[in-house]
Amino acid sequence: MRRVASVCRRESRAPASDAGVPLESSAHSLQDLLFMMEFHCAALLLLGSLSALSVSAEQEVENLSGLSANPDRDIFVVRENETTCLMAEFAVKFLIPYDVLALNGIDLITEQASVSIPRGAQIAGKCGNSDSELHISWINHSFTFRIFFSKEKHTMGSDGKAKETEVWKMNKVQLVYDTSEKTHFISAYNPGKHTASTHLLSALVTPAGRSYVCSAQQTLTMISSDHQKGITVYMTDTQIQPFDIASDFVFSEPYKCVTDEREQLEQMLPLVLGLILGLIIVITISVYHFHLKLSALPPPLPRDRSLYKNM
């Protein structure tokens, strides 16, 4: 915008009239020239404003971590055209190995840095019909965590009644980190920036139009450019939806992870077993009570009167 304005100001200066041209004709041509310059400058300024607005719309992101009751859980929102297109809530922790020099000054030993996303982290996002991204940066971009999502069609059913359905998934996770950051990487050997990424990831597979929900801890492993070290990502209390959000700032119908359903079943199993055991005890007591009643009844009288003498 500043460049366009400076060009317009520079070109709006009246050029000197050519020698030998009548003054009146020169004035008319100068007015026409100035009019055309102003018109072009106005068009350029309008285009610049529209492009600036479009860029700002793409970068409309909000960090709402302060609204979470859990201090370790972060809330991130990406919006386009004043509509939420991506939401993510989770607690994330990274275990990052790095090298330090041993006391003998020769050997290298491996330490581990435990890193979490702090509140107030900077975010950027990208929404699309089939691809979406969430970028989270903190500590002056010493750390940048990127999550990539994709939407695709799956064919389900193997009984001759195959059905095509649309799902979304997390297909890549990436962490860029700088071991020069001294808060987490103490006395790091040969510090510098490194990139860690997952390989052929297909996680959080969820039906389209629904949000993925999982309270249980999920673990991902990334391979770092720092001598192929393995970085572990722990995600807990997760709810994510990168596509098809129907209401602004509101997740769609949840789709629970298998781990949560298994844990819920494990929690209900003792209750079910207790009910079954109680029912068996009630039936056993009832049968025993009925048997006692039958045993207490007097013996039936014989129909043959000749048998009375034996009674």
mmCIF file of C-alpha atoms in Angstrom:
data_model
loop_
_atom_site.group_PDB
_atom_site.id
_atom_site.type_symbol
_atom_site.label_atom_id
_atom_site.label_comp_id
_atom_site.label_asym_id
_atom_site.label_seq_id
_atom_site.Cartn_x
_atom_site.Cartn_y
_atom_site.Cartn_z
ATOM 1 C CA MET A 1 0.000 0.000 0.000
ATOM 2 C CA ARG A 2 2.761 2.491 0.859
ATOM 3 C CA ARG A 3 4.528 1.616 -2.407
ATOM 4 C CA VAL A 4 1.370 2.258 -4.442
ATOM 5 C CA ALA A 5 0.758 5.562 -2.667
ATOM 6 C CA SER A 6 4.343 6.741 -3.230
ATOM 7 C CA VAL A 7 4.153 5.833 -6.914
ATOM 8 C CA CYS A 8 0.882 7.752 -7.224
ATOM 9 C CA ARG A 9 2.367 10.779 -5.510
ATOM 10 C CA ARG A 10 5.432 10.634 -7.735
ATOM 11 C CA GLU A 11 3.457 10.265 -10.962
ATOM 12 C CA SER A 12 0.920 12.955 -9.999
ATOM 13 C CA ARG A 13 3.561 15.670 -10.308
ATOM 14 C CA ALA A 14 2.852 17.737 -13.415
ATOM 15 C CA PRO A 15 5.422 17.173 -16.191
ATOM 16 C CA ALA A 16 7.002 20.164 -17.877
ATOM 17 C CA SER A 17 5.292 21.244 -21.129
ATOM 18 C CA ASP A 18 7.159 20.566 -24.361
ATOM 19 C CA ALA A 19 8.624 23.485 -26.244
ATOM 20 C CA GLY A 20 6.726 24.583 -29.282
ATOM 21 C CA VAL A 21 3.319 23.293 -28.060
ATOM 22 C CA PRO A 22 0.571 25.881 -27.578
ATOM 23 C CA LEU A 23 -0.117 26.678 -23.950
ATOM 24 C CA GLU A 24 -3.895 25.986 -24.143
ATOM 25 C CA SER A 25 -3.410 22.617 -25.860
ATOM 26 C CA SER A 26 -0.696 21.754 -23.408
ATOM 27 C CA ALA A 27 -3.013 22.571 -20.461
ATOM 28 C CA HIS A 28 -5.815 20.381 -21.844
ATOM 29 C CA SER A 29 -3.487 17.453 -22.454
ATOM 30 C CA LEU A 30 -1.970 17.953 -19.002
ATOM 31 C CA GLN A 31 -5.437 17.834 -17.401
ATOM 32 C CA ASP A 32 -6.285 14.660 -19.314
ATOM 33 C CA LEU A 33 -2.996 13.114 -18.279
ATOM 34 C CA LEU A 34 -3.541 14.040 -14.635
ATOM 35 C CA PHE A 35 -7.071 12.649 -14.767
ATOM 36 C CA MET A 36 -5.829 9.332 -16.165
ATOM 37 C CA MET A 37 -3.080 9.183 -13.530
ATOM 38 C CA GLU A 38 -5.548 9.824 -10.716
ATOM 39 C CA PHE A 39 -7.910 7.183 -12.108
ATOM 40 C CA HIS A 40 -5.157 4.581 -12.303
ATOM 41 C CA CYS A 41 -3.898 5.458 -8.836
ATOM 42 C CA ALA A 42 -7.393 5.148 -7.398
ATOM 43 C CA ALA A 43 -7.761 1.739 -9.030
ATOM 44 C CA LEU A 44 -4.393 0.639 -7.685
ATOM 45 C CA LEU A 45 -5.266 1.831 -4.182
ATOM 46 C CA LEU A 46 -8.612 0.023 -4.336
ATOM 47 C CA LEU A 47 -6.941 -3.210 -5.440
ATOM 48 C CA GLY A 48 -4.352 -2.826 -2.705
ATOM 49 C CA SER A 49 -7.067 -2.346 -0.098
ATOM 50 C CA LEU A 50 -8.976 -5.394 -1.314
ATOM 51 C CA SER A 51 -5.836 -7.547 -1.264
ATOM 52 C CA ALA A 52 -5.001 -6.338 2.243
ATOM 53 C CA LEU A 53 -8.514 -7.210 3.379
ATOM 54 C CA SER A 54 -8.268 -10.674 1.855
ATOM 55 C CA VAL A 55 -4.927 -11.301 3.584
ATOM 56 C CA SER A 56 -6.312 -10.144 6.917
ATOM 57 C CA ALA A 57 -9.303 -12.458 6.437
ATOM 58 C CA GLU A 58 -6.985 -15.422 5.880
ATOM 59 C CA GLN A 59 -5.078 -14.594 9.065
ATOM 60 C CA GLU A 60 -8.109 -14.136 11.324
ATOM 61 C CA VAL A 61 -7.082 -16.367 14.224
ATOM 62 C CA GLU A 62 -7.744 -16.325 17.959
ATOM 63 C CA ASN A 63 -6.035 -17.887 20.954
ATOM 64 C CA LEU A 64 -8.776 -18.506 23.535
ATOM 65 C CA SER A 65 -6.659 -20.497 25.994
ATOM 66 C CA GLY A 66 -7.583 -18.088 28.775
ATOM 67 C CA LEU A 67 -11.180 -19.378 28.633
ATOM 68 C CA SER A 68 -10.117 -22.914 29.549
ATOM 69 C CA ALA A 69 -10.448 -24.006 33.179
ATOM 70 C CA ASN A 70 -7.498 -26.363 32.658
ATOM 71 C CA PRO A 71 -4.246 -24.321 32.608
ATOM 72 C CA ASP A 72 -2.597 -26.985 30.426
ATOM 73 C CA ARG A 73 -5.365 -27.013 27.824
ATOM 74 C CA ASP A 74 -5.222 -24.595 24.914
ATOM 75 C CA ILE A 75 -8.078 -23.391 22.692
ATOM 76 C CA PHE A 76 -7.344 -22.184 19.161
ATOM 77 C CA VAL A 77 -9.768 -20.849 16.559
ATOM 78 C CA VAL A 78 -9.248 -20.032 12.883
ATOM 79 C CA ARG A 79 -11.909 -17.895 11.208
ATOM 80 C CA GLU A 80 -12.483 -16.819 7.631
ATOM 81 C CA ASN A 81 -15.155 -14.380 6.463
ATOM 82 C CA GLU A 82 -16.245 -13.959 10.105
ATOM 83 C CA THR A 83 -17.033 -17.682 10.357
ATOM 84 C CA THR A 84 -15.182 -20.343 12.339
ATOM 85 C CA CYS A 85 -13.579 -22.854 9.986
ATOM 86 C CA LEU A 86 -11.189 -24.666 12.381
ATOM 87 C CA MET A 87 -11.263 -25.232 16.140
ATOM 88 C CA ALA A 88 -8.855 -27.133 18.343
ATOM 89 C CA GLU A 89 -8.717 -27.733 22.095
ATOM 90 C CA PHE A 90 -6.028 -29.907 23.632
ATOM 91 C CA ALA A 91 -3.234 -30.224 26.142
ATOM 92 C CA VAL A 92 0.066 -30.989 24.402
ATOM 93 C CA LYS A 93 3.463 -31.942 25.811
ATOM 94 C CA PHE A 94 6.667 -32.694 23.891
ATOM 95 C CA LEU A 95 9.634 -34.769 25.047
ATOM 96 C CA ILE A 96 12.611 -33.568 22.985
ATOM 97 C CA PRO A 97 16.020 -35.272 23.272
ATOM 98 C CA TYR A 98 19.135 -33.143 22.758
ATOM 99 C CA ASP A 99 22.875 -33.548 23.154
ATOM 100 C CA VAL A 100 25.029 -32.059 25.896
ATOM 101 C CA LEU A 101 28.750 -32.377 26.452
ATOM 102 C CA ALA A 102 29.807 -34.811 29.176
ATOM 103 C CA LEU A 103 31.998 -33.749 32.077
ATOM 104 C CA ASN A 104 35.092 -35.160 30.380
ATOM 105 C CA GLY A 105 34.585 -32.643 27.573
ATOM 106 C CA ILE A 106 34.723 -35.367 24.918
ATOM 107 C CA ASP A 107 31.654 -37.599 25.028
ATOM 108 C CA LEU A 108 28.072 -36.579 24.296
ATOM 109 C CA ILE A 109 25.159 -37.545 26.480
ATOM 110 C CA THR A 110 21.462 -37.178 25.702
ATOM 111 C CA GLU A 111 19.133 -35.115 27.852
ATOM 112 C CA GLN A 112 15.377 -34.631 27.432
ATOM 113 C CA ALA A 113 13.503 -31.360 27.426
ATOM 114 C CA SER A 114 9.847 -31.355 28.453
ATOM 115 C CA VAL A 115 8.041 -28.607 26.534
ATOM 116 C CA SER A 116 4.390 -27.541 26.678
ATOM 117 C CA ILE A 117 2.515 -24.905 24.696
ATOM 118 C CA PRO A 118 2.149 -21.820 26.909
ATOM 119 C CA ARG A 119 -0.871 -19.578 26.985
ATOM 120 C CA GLY A 120 -0.584 -16.590 24.698
ATOM 121 C CA ALA A 121 1.111 -18.535 21.910
ATOM 122 C CA GLN A 122 0.894 -17.053 18.418
ATOM 123 C CA ILE A 123 -1.202 -18.948 15.899
ATOM 124 C CA ALA A 124 -1.831 -18.949 12.170
ATOM 125 C CA GLY A 125 -4.201 -21.055 10.163
ATOM 126 C CA LYS A 126 -5.403 -22.094 6.764
ATOM 127 C CA CYS A 127 -8.822 -23.474 5.877
ATOM 128 C CA GLY A 128 -9.730 -25.266 2.677
ATOM 129 C CA ASN A 129 -12.284 -27.656 1.251
ATOM 130 C CA SER A 130 -9.992 -30.670 1.530
ATOM 131 C CA ASP A 131 -6.893 -29.408 3.422
ATOM 132 C CA SER A 132 -6.522 -27.361 6.606
ATOM 133 C CA GLU A 133 -3.596 -26.356 8.791
ATOM 134 C CA LEU A 134 -2.963 -25.001 12.281
ATOM 135 C CA HIS A 135 0.385 -23.385 13.166
ATOM 136 C CA ILE A 136 1.272 -22.533 16.782
ATOM 137 C CA SER A 137 4.444 -20.615 17.686
ATOM 138 C CA TRP A 138 5.851 -19.519 21.047
ATOM 139 C CA ILE A 139 8.982 -18.081 22.703
ATOM 140 C CA ASN A 140 9.830 -15.814 19.738
ATOM 141 C CA HIS A 141 9.321 -18.646 17.241
ATOM 142 C CA SER A 142 11.831 -20.889 19.012
ATOM 143 C CA PHE A 143 9.060 -23.494 18.756
ATOM 144 C CA THR A 144 6.496 -23.904 15.973
ATOM 145 C CA PHE A 145 4.006 -26.767 16.086
ATOM 146 C CA ARG A 146 2.136 -27.471 12.842
ATOM 147 C CA ILE A 147 -0.842 -29.807 12.412
ATOM 148 C CA PHE A 148 -2.082 -30.736 8.938
ATOM 149 C CA PHE A 149 -5.562 -32.116 8.215
ATOM 150 C CA SER A 150 -7.083 -33.613 5.079
ATOM 151 C CA LYS A 151 -10.539 -34.729 3.984
ATOM 152 C CA GLU A 152 -11.064 -37.753 1.775
ATOM 153 C CA LYS A 153 -13.582 -40.420 0.805
ATOM 154 C CA HIS A 154 -13.478 -43.900 2.343
ATOM 155 C CA THR A 155 -15.211 -47.039 1.110
ATOM 156 C CA MET A 156 -16.655 -49.036 3.988
ATOM 157 C CA GLY A 157 -18.298 -52.462 4.040
ATOM 158 C CA SER A 158 -17.067 -55.832 2.776
ATOM 159 C CA ASP A 159 -20.336 -57.744 2.444
ATOM 160 C CA GLY A 160 -21.065 -56.618 -1.077
ATOM 161 C CA LYS A 161 -22.808 -53.479 0.188
ATOM 162 C CA ALA A 162 -19.849 -51.105 0.025
ATOM 163 C CA LYS A 163 -20.712 -47.553 1.039
ATOM 164 C CA GLU A 164 -18.619 -44.505 0.261
ATOM 165 C CA THR A 165 -18.371 -42.027 3.117
ATOM 166 C CA GLU A 166 -16.387 -38.836 3.680
ATOM 167 C CA VAL A 167 -13.959 -38.562 6.589
ATOM 168 C CA TRP A 168 -11.262 -36.183 7.785
ATOM 169 C CA LYS A 169 -7.998 -37.072 9.509
ATOM 170 C CA MET A 170 -4.758 -35.668 10.842
ATOM 171 C CA ASN A 171 -2.204 -36.589 8.179
ATOM 172 C CA LYS A 172 0.930 -34.813 9.405
ATOM 173 C CA VAL A 173 2.417 -33.263 12.537
ATOM 174 C CA GLN A 174 5.572 -31.166 12.512
ATOM 175 C CA LEU A 175 7.654 -29.413 15.175
ATOM 176 C CA VAL A 176 10.361 -26.853 14.445
ATOM 177 C CA TYR A 177 12.483 -26.173 17.542
ATOM 178 C CA ASP A 178 15.640 -24.266 18.358
ATOM 179 C CA THR A 179 18.047 -25.804 20.857
ATOM 180 C CA SER A 180 19.570 -22.337 21.329
ATOM 181 C CA GLU A 181 16.567 -21.586 23.557
ATOM 182 C CA LYS A 182 18.162 -21.855 26.992
ATOM 183 C CA THR A 183 15.031 -22.216 29.133
ATOM 184 C CA HIS A 184 14.407 -25.789 27.999
ATOM 185 C CA PHE A 185 17.720 -26.747 26.371
ATOM 186 C CA ILE A 186 20.354 -26.266 29.053
ATOM 187 C CA SER A 187 23.964 -26.366 27.804
ATOM 188 C CA ALA A 188 22.931 -27.870 24.467
ATOM 189 C CA TYR A 189 25.827 -29.021 22.304
ATOM 190 C CA ASN A 190 26.024 -27.394 18.852
ATOM 191 C CA PRO A 191 22.692 -25.580 19.251
ATOM 192 C CA GLY A 192 20.531 -24.701 16.275
ATOM 193 C CA LYS A 193 17.157 -25.167 14.594
ATOM 194 C CA HIS A 194 15.803 -28.625 13.845
ATOM 195 C CA THR A 195 12.625 -29.998 12.258
ATOM 196 C CA ALA A 196 10.783 -33.111 13.394
ATOM 197 C CA SER A 197 7.925 -34.677 11.406
ATOM 198 C CA THR A 198 5.717 -37.731 11.375
ATOM 199 C CA HIS A 199 5.804 -40.219 8.497
ATOM 200 C CA LEU A 200 2.667 -41.548 6.753
ATOM 201 C CA LEU A 201 0.392 -40.423 9.584
ATOM 202 C CA SER A 202 -3.319 -41.259 9.558
ATOM 203 C CA ALA A 203 -4.744 -40.318 12.955
ATOM 204 C CA LEU A 204 -7.992 -38.980 14.435
ATOM 205 C CA VAL A 205 -10.058 -40.396 11.540
ATOM 206 C CA THR A 206 -13.519 -38.850 11.984
ATOM 207 C CA PRO A 207 -16.708 -38.740 9.885
ATOM 208 C CA ALA A 208 -17.083 -35.452 8.003
ATOM 209 C CA GLY A 209 -19.167 -32.834 9.786
ATOM 210 C CA ARG A 210 -18.286 -34.100 13.273
ATOM 211 C CA SER A 211 -15.640 -33.183 15.849
ATOM 212 C CA TYR A 212 -13.089 -35.629 17.231
ATOM 213 C CA VAL A 213 -13.190 -35.995 21.031
ATOM 214 C CA CYS A 214 -10.735 -37.959 23.177
ATOM 215 C CA SER A 215 -9.983 -37.458 26.873
ATOM 216 C CA ALA A 216 -7.408 -40.241 26.993
ATOM 217 C CA GLN A 217 -3.747 -39.601 26.270
ATOM 218 C CA GLN A 218 -2.636 -40.200 22.714
ATOM 219 C CA THR A 219 0.996 -40.584 21.717
ATOM 220 C CA LEU A 220 2.665 -39.638 18.441
ATOM 221 C CA THR A 221 6.302 -40.047 17.459
ATOM 222 C CA MET A 222 8.226 -37.678 15.197
ATOM 223 C CA ILE A 223 11.693 -38.143 13.717
ATOM 224 C CA SER A 224 13.987 -35.138 14.055
ATOM 225 C CA SER A 225 16.589 -33.813 11.668
ATOM 226 C CA ASP A 226 18.896 -33.749 14.708
ATOM 227 C CA HIS A 227 20.586 -37.141 14.117
ATOM 228 C CA GLN A 228 17.221 -38.919 13.670
ATOM 229 C CA LYS A 229 16.239 -38.468 17.299
ATOM 230 C CA GLY A 230 12.712 -39.521 18.235
ATOM 231 C CA ILE A 231 10.443 -36.809 19.659
ATOM 232 C CA THR A 232 7.316 -37.898 21.532
ATOM 233 C CA VAL A 233 4.082 -35.884 21.457
ATOM 234 C CA TYR A 234 1.451 -36.434 24.155
ATOM 235 C CA MET A 235 -2.052 -35.112 23.442
ATOM 236 C CA THR A 236 -4.805 -35.264 26.073
ATOM 237 C CA ASP A 237 -8.294 -33.746 26.521
ATOM 238 C CA THR A 238 -8.538 -33.333 22.781
ATOM 239 C CA GLN A 239 -11.407 -31.932 20.733
ATOM 240 C CA ILE A 240 -10.671 -30.920 17.143
ATOM 241 C CA GLN A 241 -12.714 -30.040 14.077
ATOM 242 C CA PRO A 242 -10.903 -28.692 10.990
ATOM 243 C CA PHE A 243 -13.841 -28.801 8.534
ATOM 244 C CA ASP A 244 -17.604 -28.192 8.246
ATOM 245 C CA ILE A 245 -18.232 -26.262 11.479
ATOM 246 C CA ALA A 246 -21.935 -25.424 11.449
ATOM 247 C CA SER A 247 -22.030 -22.760 14.208
ATOM 248 C CA ASP A 248 -19.512 -20.046 15.012
ATOM 249 C CA PHE A 249 -17.236 -21.029 17.943
ATOM 250 C CA VAL A 250 -19.244 -24.243 18.487
ATOM 251 C CA PHE A 251 -18.056 -27.791 17.811
ATOM 252 C CA SER A 252 -20.333 -30.112 15.845
ATOM 253 C CA GLU A 253 -21.574 -33.496 17.096
ATOM 254 C CA PRO A 254 -18.709 -35.297 18.885
ATOM 255 C CA TYR A 255 -17.168 -38.529 17.644
ATOM 256 C CA LYS A 256 -15.546 -40.310 20.591
ATOM 257 C CA CYS A 257 -12.250 -42.106 20.207
ATOM 258 C CA VAL A 258 -12.023 -45.874 20.688
ATOM 259 C CA THR A 259 -9.898 -45.428 23.820
ATOM 260 C CA ASP A 260 -12.593 -43.382 25.554
ATOM 261 C CA GLU A 261 -15.279 -45.920 24.619
ATOM 262 C CA ARG A 262 -13.104 -48.759 25.929
ATOM 263 C CA GLU A 263 -12.444 -46.910 29.183
ATOM 264 C CA GLN A 264 -16.155 -46.181 29.540
ATOM 265 C CA LEU A 265 -16.892 -49.875 29.026
ATOM 266 C CA GLU A 266 -14.239 -50.812 31.585
ATOM 267 C CA GLN A 267 -15.818 -48.410 34.065
ATOM 268 C CA MET A 268 -19.281 -49.860 33.459
ATOM 269 C CA LEU A 269 -18.131 -53.501 33.556
ATOM 270 C CA PRO A 270 -17.892 -53.754 37.393
ATOM 271 C CA LEU A 271 -21.384 -52.279 37.691
ATOM 272 C CA VAL A 272 -22.805 -54.751 35.159
ATOM 273 C CA LEU A 273 -21.070 -57.682 36.859
ATOM 274 C CA GLY A 274 -22.369 -56.501 40.230
ATOM 275 C CA LEU A 275 -25.930 -56.360 38.900
ATOM 276 C CA ILE A 276 -25.621 -59.856 37.416
ATOM 277 C CA LEU A 277 -24.186 -61.241 40.665
ATOM 278 C CA GLY A 278 -26.960 -59.578 42.680
ATOM 279 C CA LEU A 279 -29.585 -61.066 40.361
ATOM 280 C CA ILE A 280 -28.059 -64.547 40.774
ATOM 281 C CA ILE A 281 -28.110 -64.170 44.577
ATOM 282 C CA VAL A 282 -31.774 -63.067 44.531
ATOM 283 C CA ILE A 283 -32.750 -66.029 42.326
ATOM 284 C CA THR A 284 -30.815 -68.461 44.544
ATOM 285 C CA ILE A 285 -32.472 -67.134 47.725
ATOM 286 C CA SER A 286 -35.901 -67.269 46.101
ATOM 287 C CA VAL A 287 -35.423 -70.896 44.981
ATOM 288 C CA TYR A 288 -34.158 -71.902 48.427
ATOM 289 C CA HIS A 289 -37.098 -70.167 50.137
ATOM 290 C CA PHE A 290 -39.557 -71.889 47.803
ATOM 291 C CA HIS A 291 -37.892 -75.233 48.517
ATOM 292 C CA LEU A 292 -38.258 -74.702 52.281
ATOM 293 C CA LYS A 293 -41.959 -73.966 51.868
ATOM 294 C CA LEU A 294 -42.446 -77.159 49.899
ATOM 295 C CA SER A 295 -40.567 -79.160 52.535
ATOM 296 C CA ALA A 296 -42.783 -77.799 55.345
ATOM 297 C CA LEU A 297 -46.054 -79.067 53.822
ATOM 298 C CA PRO A 298 -47.625 -82.320 55.366
ATOM 299 C CA PRO A 299 -47.377 -85.482 53.260
ATOM 300 C CA PRO A 300 -50.415 -86.087 51.029
ATOM 301 C CA LEU A 301 -53.024 -88.666 52.156
ATOM 302 C CA PRO A 302 -52.985 -91.938 50.167
ATOM 303 C CA ARG A 303 -56.049 -92.705 48.105
ATOM 304 C CA ASP A 304 -55.992 -96.413 49.010
ATOM 305 C CA ARG A 305 -57.678 -96.636 52.436
ATOM 306 C CA SER A 306 -55.843 -99.864 53.189
ATOM 307 C CA LEU A 307 -52.725 -97.822 53.583
ATOM 308 C CA TYR A 308 -54.196 -95.714 56.432
ATOM 309 C CA LYS A 309 -53.103 -98.343 58.984
ATOM 310 C CA ASN A 310 -49.507 -97.593 58.139
ATOM 311 C CA MET A 311 -49.961 -93.917 58.894
#
